[in-house]
PDB file of C-alpha atoms in Angstrom:
ATOM      1  CA  GLY A 522     -16.855 -43.202  96.312  1.00 65.00           C
ATOM      2  CA  ALA A 523     -14.257 -45.904  96.434  1.00 71.00           C
ATOM      3  CA  VAL A 524     -10.617 -45.073  95.770  1.00 90.00           C
ATOM      4  CA  VAL A 525      -8.366 -46.623  93.170  1.00 95.00           C
ATOM      5  CA  SER A 526      -4.726 -45.609  93.032  1.00 96.00           C
ATOM      6  CA  GLN A 527      -2.078 -45.972  90.345  1.00 97.00           C
ATOM      7  CA  HIS A 528       1.680 -45.839  90.589  1.00 97.00           C
ATOM      8  CA  PRO A 529       3.593 -44.188  89.133  1.00 97.00           C
ATOM      9  CA  SER A 530       1.619 -41.205  87.907  1.00 96.00           C
ATOM     10  CA  ARG A 531       4.260 -40.432  85.296  1.00 97.00           C
ATOM     11  CA  VAL A 532       7.119 -42.465  83.910  1.00 97.00           C
ATOM     12  CA  ILE A 533       9.710 -41.864  81.231  1.00 97.00           C
ATOM     13  CA  CYS A 534      11.663 -44.807  79.913  1.00 95.00           C
ATOM     14  CA  LYS A 535      14.037 -45.583  77.101  1.00 96.00           C
ATOM     15  CA  SER A 536      13.031 -47.576  74.080  1.00 97.00           C
ATOM     16  CA  GLY A 537      13.514 -51.292  74.613  1.00 96.00           C
ATOM     17  CA  THR A 538      13.042 -51.279  78.377  1.00 97.00           C
ATOM     18  CA  SER A 539      10.048 -52.571  80.330  1.00 97.00           C
ATOM     19  CA  VAL A 540       7.796 -50.563  82.590  1.00 97.00           C
ATOM     20  CA  LYS A 541       5.439 -51.786  85.310  1.00 97.00           C
ATOM     21  CA  ILE A 542       2.340 -49.866  86.349  1.00 98.00           C
ATOM     22  CA  GLU A 543       0.467 -50.746  89.539  1.00 97.00           C
ATOM     23  CA  CYS A 544      -3.249 -50.384  90.181  1.00 96.00           C
ATOM     24  CA  ARG A 545      -4.639 -50.750  93.698  1.00 96.00           C
ATOM     25  CA  SER A 546      -8.136 -50.711  95.117  1.00 94.00           C
ATOM     26  CA  LEU A 547      -7.718 -49.039  98.495  1.00 93.00           C
ATOM     27  CA  ASP A 548     -10.957 -49.713 100.333  1.00 88.00           C
ATOM     28  CA  PHE A 549     -12.559 -52.698  98.660  1.00 88.00           C
ATOM     29  CA  GLN A 550     -11.560 -56.038  97.233  1.00 90.00           C
ATOM     30  CA  ALA A 551     -11.714 -56.039  93.465  1.00 88.00           C
ATOM     31  CA  THR A 552     -12.081 -59.418  91.833  1.00 85.00           C
ATOM     32  CA  THR A 553     -12.098 -57.706  88.449  1.00 90.00           C
ATOM     33  CA  MET A 554      -9.950 -54.862  87.226  1.00 94.00           C
ATOM     34  CA  PHE A 555      -9.681 -53.299  83.789  1.00 95.00           C
ATOM     35  CA  TRP A 556      -6.881 -51.604  81.884  1.00 97.00           C
ATOM     36  CA  TYR A 557      -7.436 -48.828  79.359  1.00 97.00           C
ATOM     37  CA  ARG A 558      -5.173 -46.657  77.251  1.00 97.00           C
ATOM     38  CA  GLN A 559      -5.918 -43.223  75.946  1.00 96.00           C
ATOM     39  CA  PHE A 560      -4.197 -41.202  73.229  1.00 94.00           C
ATOM     40  CA  PRO A 561      -4.347 -37.389  73.207  1.00 91.00           C
ATOM     41  CA  LYS A 562      -7.810 -36.035  72.439  1.00 89.00           C
ATOM     42  CA  LYS A 563      -9.157 -39.557  72.045  1.00 92.00           C
ATOM     43  CA  SER A 564     -11.486 -41.676  74.091  1.00 93.00           C
ATOM     44  CA  LEU A 565     -10.473 -44.499  76.420  1.00 94.00           C
ATOM     45  CA  MET A 566      -9.801 -47.824  74.737  1.00 95.00           C
ATOM     46  CA  LEU A 567     -10.283 -50.982  76.770  1.00 95.00           C
ATOM     47  CA  MET A 568      -7.177 -53.166  76.610  1.00 96.00           C
ATOM     48  CA  ALA A 569      -7.944 -56.063  78.908  1.00 95.00           C
ATOM     49  CA  THR A 570      -9.984 -57.442  81.768  1.00 93.00           C
ATOM     50  CA  SER A 571      -8.019 -58.716  84.724  1.00 91.00           C
ATOM     51  CA  ASN A 572      -9.535 -61.315  87.049  1.00 88.00           C
ATOM     52  CA  GLU A 573      -7.897 -62.197  90.341  1.00 85.00           C
ATOM     53  CA  GLY A 574      -6.120 -65.524  90.180  1.00 83.00           C
ATOM     54  CA  SER A 575      -6.643 -66.138  86.490  1.00 85.00           C
ATOM     55  CA  LYS A 576      -5.280 -65.026  83.142  1.00 88.00           C
ATOM     56  CA  ALA A 577      -6.325 -61.689  81.771  1.00 92.00           C
ATOM     57  CA  THR A 578      -8.712 -61.433  78.852  1.00 93.00           C
ATOM     58  CA  TYR A 579      -7.403 -59.149  76.141  1.00 96.00           C
ATOM     59  CA  GLU A 580      -9.460 -57.145  73.682  1.00 94.00           C
ATOM     60  CA  GLN A 581      -9.035 -57.798  70.006  1.00 94.00           C
ATOM     61  CA  GLY A 582      -5.883 -56.250  68.626  1.00 94.00           C
ATOM     62  CA  VAL A 583      -4.081 -55.913  71.966  1.00 96.00           C
ATOM     63  CA  GLU A 584      -0.801 -57.848  72.104  1.00 94.00           C
ATOM     64  CA  LYS A 585      -0.844 -59.945  75.266  1.00 92.00           C
ATOM     65  CA  ASP A 586       2.888 -60.612  75.094  1.00 95.00           C
ATOM     66  CA  LYS A 587       3.595 -56.916  74.997  1.00 96.00           C
ATOM     67  CA  PHE A 588       1.152 -55.847  77.694  1.00 97.00           C
ATOM     68  CA  LEU A 589       1.538 -58.317  80.548  1.00 96.00           C
ATOM     69  CA  ILE A 590      -1.194 -58.167  83.149  1.00 95.00           C
ATOM     70  CA  ASN A 591      -1.014 -59.787  86.564  1.00 91.00           C
ATOM     71  CA  HIS A 592      -3.799 -59.742  89.160  1.00 89.00           C
ATOM     72  CA  ALA A 593      -2.164 -61.578  92.033  1.00 82.00           C
ATOM     73  CA  SER A 594      -4.318 -60.250  94.854  1.00 89.00           C
ATOM     74  CA  LEU A 595      -7.790 -58.802  95.358  1.00 89.00           C
ATOM     75  CA  THR A 596      -6.391 -55.301  95.661  1.00 92.00           C
ATOM     76  CA  LEU A 597      -3.558 -55.207  93.144  1.00 94.00           C
ATOM     77  CA  SER A 598      -3.244 -55.546  89.391  1.00 94.00           C
ATOM     78  CA  THR A 599      -0.133 -54.708  87.413  1.00 96.00           C
ATOM     79  CA  LEU A 600       0.411 -53.847  83.759  1.00 97.00           C
ATOM     80  CA  THR A 601       3.901 -54.354  82.367  1.00 97.00           C
ATOM     81  CA  VAL A 602       4.710 -52.803  79.024  1.00 97.00           C
ATOM     82  CA  THR A 603       7.529 -54.964  77.688  1.00 97.00           C
ATOM     83  CA  SER A 604      10.181 -53.749  75.266  1.00 96.00           C
ATOM     84  CA  ALA A 605       8.533 -50.360  75.119  1.00 96.00           C
ATOM     85  CA  HIS A 606       8.696 -48.281  71.963  1.00 96.00           C
ATOM     86  CA  PRO A 607       7.737 -44.643  71.337  1.00 96.00           C
ATOM     87  CA  GLU A 608       4.365 -45.716  69.915  1.00 95.00           C
ATOM     88  CA  ASP A 609       3.538 -47.179  73.359  1.00 96.00           C
ATOM     89  CA  SER A 610       3.610 -43.685  74.809  1.00 97.00           C
ATOM     90  CA  SER A 611       0.120 -43.094  76.126  1.00 96.00           C
ATOM     91  CA  PHE A 612      -2.057 -42.459  79.162  1.00 97.00           C
ATOM     92  CA  TYR A 613      -2.817 -45.766  80.885  1.00 98.00           C
ATOM     93  CA  ILE A 614      -5.814 -45.946  83.201  1.00 97.00           C
ATOM     94  CA  CYS A 615      -7.010 -48.787  85.359  1.00 97.00           C
ATOM     95  CA  SER A 616     -10.383 -49.345  86.927  1.00 95.00           C
ATOM     96  CA  ALA A 617     -11.694 -51.709  89.554  1.00 93.00           C
ATOM     97  CA  ARG A 618     -15.152 -53.158  89.974  1.00 88.00           C
ATOM     98  CA  ASP A 619     -16.595 -53.170  93.484  1.00 83.00           C
ATOM     99  CA  PRO A 620     -18.481 -56.461  93.930  1.00 79.00           C
ATOM    100  CA  GLY A 621     -20.127 -55.128  97.086  1.00 77.00           C
ATOM    101  CA  THR A 622     -22.368 -52.789  95.084  1.00 73.00           C
ATOM    102  CA  LEU A 623     -25.386 -53.519  92.899  1.00 68.00           C
ATOM    103  CA  PRO A 624     -25.111 -52.986  90.044  1.00 69.00           C
ATOM    104  CA  TYR A 625     -21.382 -53.368  90.205  1.00 73.00           C
ATOM    105  CA  GLU A 626     -19.857 -49.936  90.347  1.00 80.00           C
ATOM    106  CA  GLN A 627     -16.552 -49.333  88.624  1.00 87.00           C
ATOM    107  CA  TYR A 628     -14.010 -46.835  89.884  1.00 91.00           C
ATOM    108  CA  PHE A 629     -11.097 -45.450  87.929  1.00 95.00           C
ATOM    109  CA  GLY A 630      -7.557 -44.655  88.918  1.00 96.00           C
ATOM    110  CA  PRO A 631      -5.944 -41.282  88.169  1.00 96.00           C
ATOM    111  CA  GLY A 632      -3.944 -42.664  85.256  1.00 97.00           C
ATOM    112  CA  THR A 633      -0.267 -43.137  84.418  1.00 97.00           C
ATOM    113  CA  ARG A 634       1.367 -41.152  81.667  1.00 97.00           C
ATOM    114  CA  LEU A 635       4.031 -43.198  79.923  1.00 97.00           C
ATOM    115  CA  THR A 636       6.585 -41.539  77.674  1.00 97.00           C
ATOM    116  CA  VAL A 637       9.004 -43.745  75.776  1.00 97.00           C
ATOM    117  CA  THR A 638      12.053 -41.949  74.371  1.00 96.00           C
TER     118      THR A 638
ATOM    119  CA  ASP B 959     -22.640 -53.934  74.365  1.00 56.00           C
ATOM    120  CA  ALA B 960     -24.978 -51.336  72.948  1.00 57.00           C
ATOM    121  CA  LYS B 961     -23.450 -48.299  71.340  1.00 87.00           C
ATOM    122  CA  THR B 962     -24.279 -44.753  72.274  1.00 95.00           C
ATOM    123  CA  THR B 963     -24.413 -41.523  70.322  1.00 95.00           C
ATOM    124  CA  GLN B 964     -23.606 -38.167  71.888  1.00 97.00           C
ATOM    125  CA  PRO B 965     -23.039 -34.700  70.444  1.00 97.00           C
ATOM    126  CA  PRO B 966     -19.300 -34.015  70.271  1.00 96.00           C
ATOM    127  CA  SER B 967     -19.459 -30.708  72.105  1.00 97.00           C
ATOM    128  CA  MET B 968     -21.759 -28.385  74.032  1.00 98.00           C
ATOM    129  CA  ASP B 969     -21.489 -25.030  75.758  1.00 97.00           C
ATOM    130  CA  CYS B 970     -23.277 -23.981  78.905  1.00 96.00           C
ATOM    131  CA  ALA B 971     -23.350 -20.739  80.851  1.00 97.00           C
ATOM    132  CA  GLU B 972     -22.138 -20.890  84.427  1.00 97.00           C
ATOM    133  CA  GLY B 973     -25.039 -21.258  86.854  1.00 97.00           C
ATOM    134  CA  ARG B 974     -27.395 -22.613  84.238  1.00 97.00           C
ATOM    135  CA  ALA B 975     -28.510 -26.210  83.842  1.00 97.00           C
ATOM    136  CA  ALA B 976     -26.490 -28.357  81.471  1.00 98.00           C
ATOM    137  CA  ASN B 977     -28.535 -30.980  79.644  1.00 98.00           C
ATOM    138  CA  LEU B 978     -26.436 -33.634  77.930  1.00 98.00           C
ATOM    139  CA  PRO B 979     -28.307 -36.006  75.605  1.00 98.00           C
ATOM    140  CA  CYS B 980     -27.435 -39.587  74.735  1.00 97.00           C
ATOM    141  CA  ASN B 981     -29.020 -41.970  72.259  1.00 97.00           C
ATOM    142  CA  HIS B 982     -28.840 -45.707  72.901  1.00 95.00           C
ATOM    143  CA  SER B 983     -31.506 -47.098  70.615  1.00 93.00           C
ATOM    144  CA  THR B 984     -30.211 -50.689  70.695  1.00 91.00           C
ATOM    145  CA  ILE B 985     -30.061 -50.997  74.473  1.00 92.00           C
ATOM    146  CA  SER B 986     -31.086 -54.373  75.882  1.00 88.00           C
ATOM    147  CA  GLY B 987     -33.621 -54.819  78.629  1.00 87.00           C
ATOM    148  CA  ASN B 988     -31.075 -55.569  81.338  1.00 86.00           C
ATOM    149  CA  GLU B 989     -28.443 -53.029  80.373  1.00 90.00           C
ATOM    150  CA  TYR B 990     -27.865 -50.051  82.600  1.00 91.00           C
ATOM    151  CA  VAL B 991     -27.079 -46.502  81.490  1.00 93.00           C
ATOM    152  CA  TYR B 992     -23.946 -45.102  83.132  1.00 93.00           C
ATOM    153  CA  TRP B 993     -22.528 -41.608  82.999  1.00 96.00           C
ATOM    154  CA  TYR B 994     -18.896 -40.785  83.689  1.00 95.00           C
ATOM    155  CA  ARG B 995     -16.898 -37.654  83.135  1.00 97.00           C
ATOM    156  CA  GLN B 996     -13.229 -37.033  82.558  1.00 97.00           C
ATOM    157  CA  ILE B 997     -11.505 -33.824  83.421  1.00 95.00           C
ATOM    158  CA  HIS B 998      -8.356 -33.252  81.417  1.00 88.00           C
ATOM    159  CA  SER B 999      -5.541 -35.698  82.214  1.00 86.00           C
ATOM    160  CA  GLN B1000      -7.434 -37.419  85.014  1.00 93.00           C
ATOM    161  CA  GLY B1001      -9.183 -40.757  85.317  1.00 94.00           C
ATOM    162  CA  PRO B1002     -12.929 -40.881  84.632  1.00 95.00           C
ATOM    163  CA  GLN B1003     -15.227 -40.008  87.503  1.00 94.00           C
ATOM    164  CA  TYR B1004     -18.480 -41.842  88.087  1.00 91.00           C
ATOM    165  CA  ILE B1005     -21.543 -39.587  88.014  1.00 94.00           C
ATOM    166  CA  ILE B1006     -24.730 -41.618  88.012  1.00 93.00           C
ATOM    167  CA  HIS B1007     -26.410 -44.700  86.582  1.00 92.00           C
ATOM    168  CA  GLY B1008     -29.943 -45.939  85.962  1.00 92.00           C
ATOM    169  CA  LEU B1009     -31.961 -48.794  84.528  1.00 92.00           C
ATOM    170  CA  LYS B1010     -35.521 -47.583  83.899  1.00 92.00           C
ATOM    171  CA  ASN B1011     -36.422 -44.929  86.409  1.00 89.00           C
ATOM    172  CA  ASN B1012     -35.104 -41.422  86.630  1.00 94.00           C
ATOM    173  CA  GLU B1013     -32.321 -41.046  89.155  1.00 96.00           C
ATOM    174  CA  THR B1014     -30.888 -38.148  91.127  1.00 97.00           C
ATOM    175  CA  ASN B1015     -27.845 -37.807  93.336  1.00 94.00           C
ATOM    176  CA  GLU B1016     -25.767 -34.965  94.689  1.00 94.00           C
ATOM    177  CA  MET B1017     -24.017 -34.481  91.369  1.00 94.00           C
ATOM    178  CA  ALA B1018     -26.692 -34.821  88.726  1.00 97.00           C
ATOM    179  CA  SER B1019     -30.038 -36.152  87.540  1.00 98.00           C
ATOM    180  CA  LEU B1020     -30.546 -38.841  84.933  1.00 98.00           C
ATOM    181  CA  ILE B1021     -33.697 -38.868  82.850  1.00 98.00           C
ATOM    182  CA  ILE B1022     -34.337 -42.051  80.864  1.00 97.00           C
ATOM    183  CA  THR B1023     -37.117 -42.116  78.283  1.00 96.00           C
ATOM    184  CA  GLU B1024     -39.888 -44.661  78.708  1.00 95.00           C
ATOM    185  CA  ASP B1025     -38.688 -46.702  75.726  1.00 95.00           C
ATOM    186  CA  ARG B1026     -35.127 -46.477  77.140  1.00 95.00           C
ATOM    187  CA  LYS B1027     -33.737 -45.503  73.762  1.00 95.00           C
ATOM    188  CA  SER B1028     -32.319 -42.243  75.014  1.00 96.00           C
ATOM    189  CA  SER B1029     -31.385 -40.428  78.185  1.00 97.00           C
ATOM    190  CA  THR B1030     -30.352 -36.993  79.403  1.00 98.00           C
ATOM    191  CA  LEU B1031     -27.849 -36.118  82.084  1.00 98.00           C
ATOM    192  CA  ILE B1032     -28.707 -32.898  83.872  1.00 98.00           C
ATOM    193  CA  LEU B1033     -26.223 -30.835  85.846  1.00 98.00           C
ATOM    194  CA  PRO B1034     -28.635 -28.440  87.585  1.00 97.00           C
ATOM    195  CA  HIS B1035     -26.261 -25.532  88.200  1.00 95.00           C
ATOM    196  CA  ALA B1036     -23.156 -25.905  86.097  1.00 97.00           C
ATOM    197  CA  THR B1037     -19.883 -24.456  87.385  1.00 97.00           C
ATOM    198  CA  LEU B1038     -16.563 -23.903  85.652  1.00 97.00           C
ATOM    199  CA  ARG B1039     -15.293 -27.070  87.345  1.00 96.00           C
ATOM    200  CA  ASP B1040     -17.878 -29.086  85.428  1.00 97.00           C
ATOM    201  CA  THR B1041     -15.955 -28.481  82.206  1.00 97.00           C
ATOM    202  CA  ALA B1042     -15.046 -32.012  81.111  1.00 97.00           C
ATOM    203  CA  VAL B1043     -15.766 -34.772  78.614  1.00 97.00           C
ATOM    204  CA  TYR B1044     -18.962 -36.602  79.559  1.00 98.00           C
ATOM    205  CA  TYR B1045     -19.395 -40.219  78.568  1.00 97.00           C
ATOM    206  CA  CYS B1046     -22.686 -42.090  78.324  1.00 96.00           C
ATOM    207  CA  ILE B1047     -22.191 -45.873  78.456  1.00 94.00           C
ATOM    208  CA  VAL B1048     -24.604 -48.794  78.450  1.00 92.00           C
ATOM    209  CA  SER B1049     -23.524 -52.025  80.051  1.00 88.00           C
ATOM    210  CA  TYR B1050     -24.797 -55.157  81.723  1.00 80.00           C
ATOM    211  CA  ASN B1051     -24.954 -55.249  85.501  1.00 66.00           C
ATOM    212  CA  GLN B1052     -22.766 -58.293  85.996  1.00 64.00           C
ATOM    213  CA  GLY B1053     -19.811 -58.984  83.808  1.00 62.00           C
ATOM    214  CA  GLY B1054     -20.395 -55.975  81.649  1.00 72.00           C
ATOM    215  CA  LYS B1055     -17.433 -54.002  80.430  1.00 86.00           C
ATOM    216  CA  LEU B1056     -17.516 -50.230  80.142  1.00 90.00           C
ATOM    217  CA  ILE B1057     -16.836 -49.376  76.513  1.00 90.00           C
ATOM    218  CA  PHE B1058     -16.291 -45.668  76.020  1.00 92.00           C
ATOM    219  CA  GLY B1059     -17.542 -43.791  72.985  1.00 91.00           C
ATOM    220  CA  GLN B1060     -16.374 -40.339  71.987  1.00 92.00           C
ATOM    221  CA  GLY B1061     -18.371 -38.487  74.626  1.00 96.00           C
ATOM    222  CA  THR B1062     -19.502 -34.881  74.781  1.00 97.00           C
ATOM    223  CA  GLU B1063     -17.013 -32.147  75.568  1.00 97.00           C
ATOM    224  CA  LEU B1064     -18.881 -29.734  77.810  1.00 98.00           C
ATOM    225  CA  SER B1065     -17.495 -26.233  78.177  1.00 98.00           C
ATOM    226  CA  VAL B1066     -18.954 -24.167  80.979  1.00 97.00           C
ATOM    227  CA  LYS B1067     -18.379 -20.493  80.317  1.00 96.00           C
ATOM    228  CA  PRO B1068     -18.546 -17.551  82.742  1.00 95.00           C
TER     229      PRO B1068
END
């Protein structure tokens, strides 16, 4: 299957700082990418849908000013957690939809574990 | 998107078939059934998907009932490495988001 990478895999930051997480589709062009977060022993929660060249669409209850999403190219989407606080500590996972498949297949990255101290 | 219902946990003996059920009674006619799994602290891995017909690939088989209100994922010869949380998701082909439910935690035991 297609490969989606995330960087970094783990990050520790201090409260009040911002952190950027990158999501790349390595062997296909992804016009749509998705960002999820996952708390321990919980399921994945969809945060937002990222479309190349346009503003992201956020799910209800997700603060768009806190979780900035940029999808500047067909292979890269970034999630910036601004002014991070300990409650933002979580496992963040991105996925990318391959438009060359029918139905559109969606591939997930390995995740980024964010710890805010 | 339609919601799905899965048992929270299941056990399976190594080498035996694992049959994971999923109810999706409100599925729409053009929604697909997708199965993903997540091994601890990793991103979800795609397993299989189907619309109406049964499907099989190198990982698993998907059996969808004729009324499409339920399905079963079959791992024919479960191994210890199949221990994971399995998610059944229904979604539209184009534009559909994958909304994860609670999934089934499958434990494969020696």
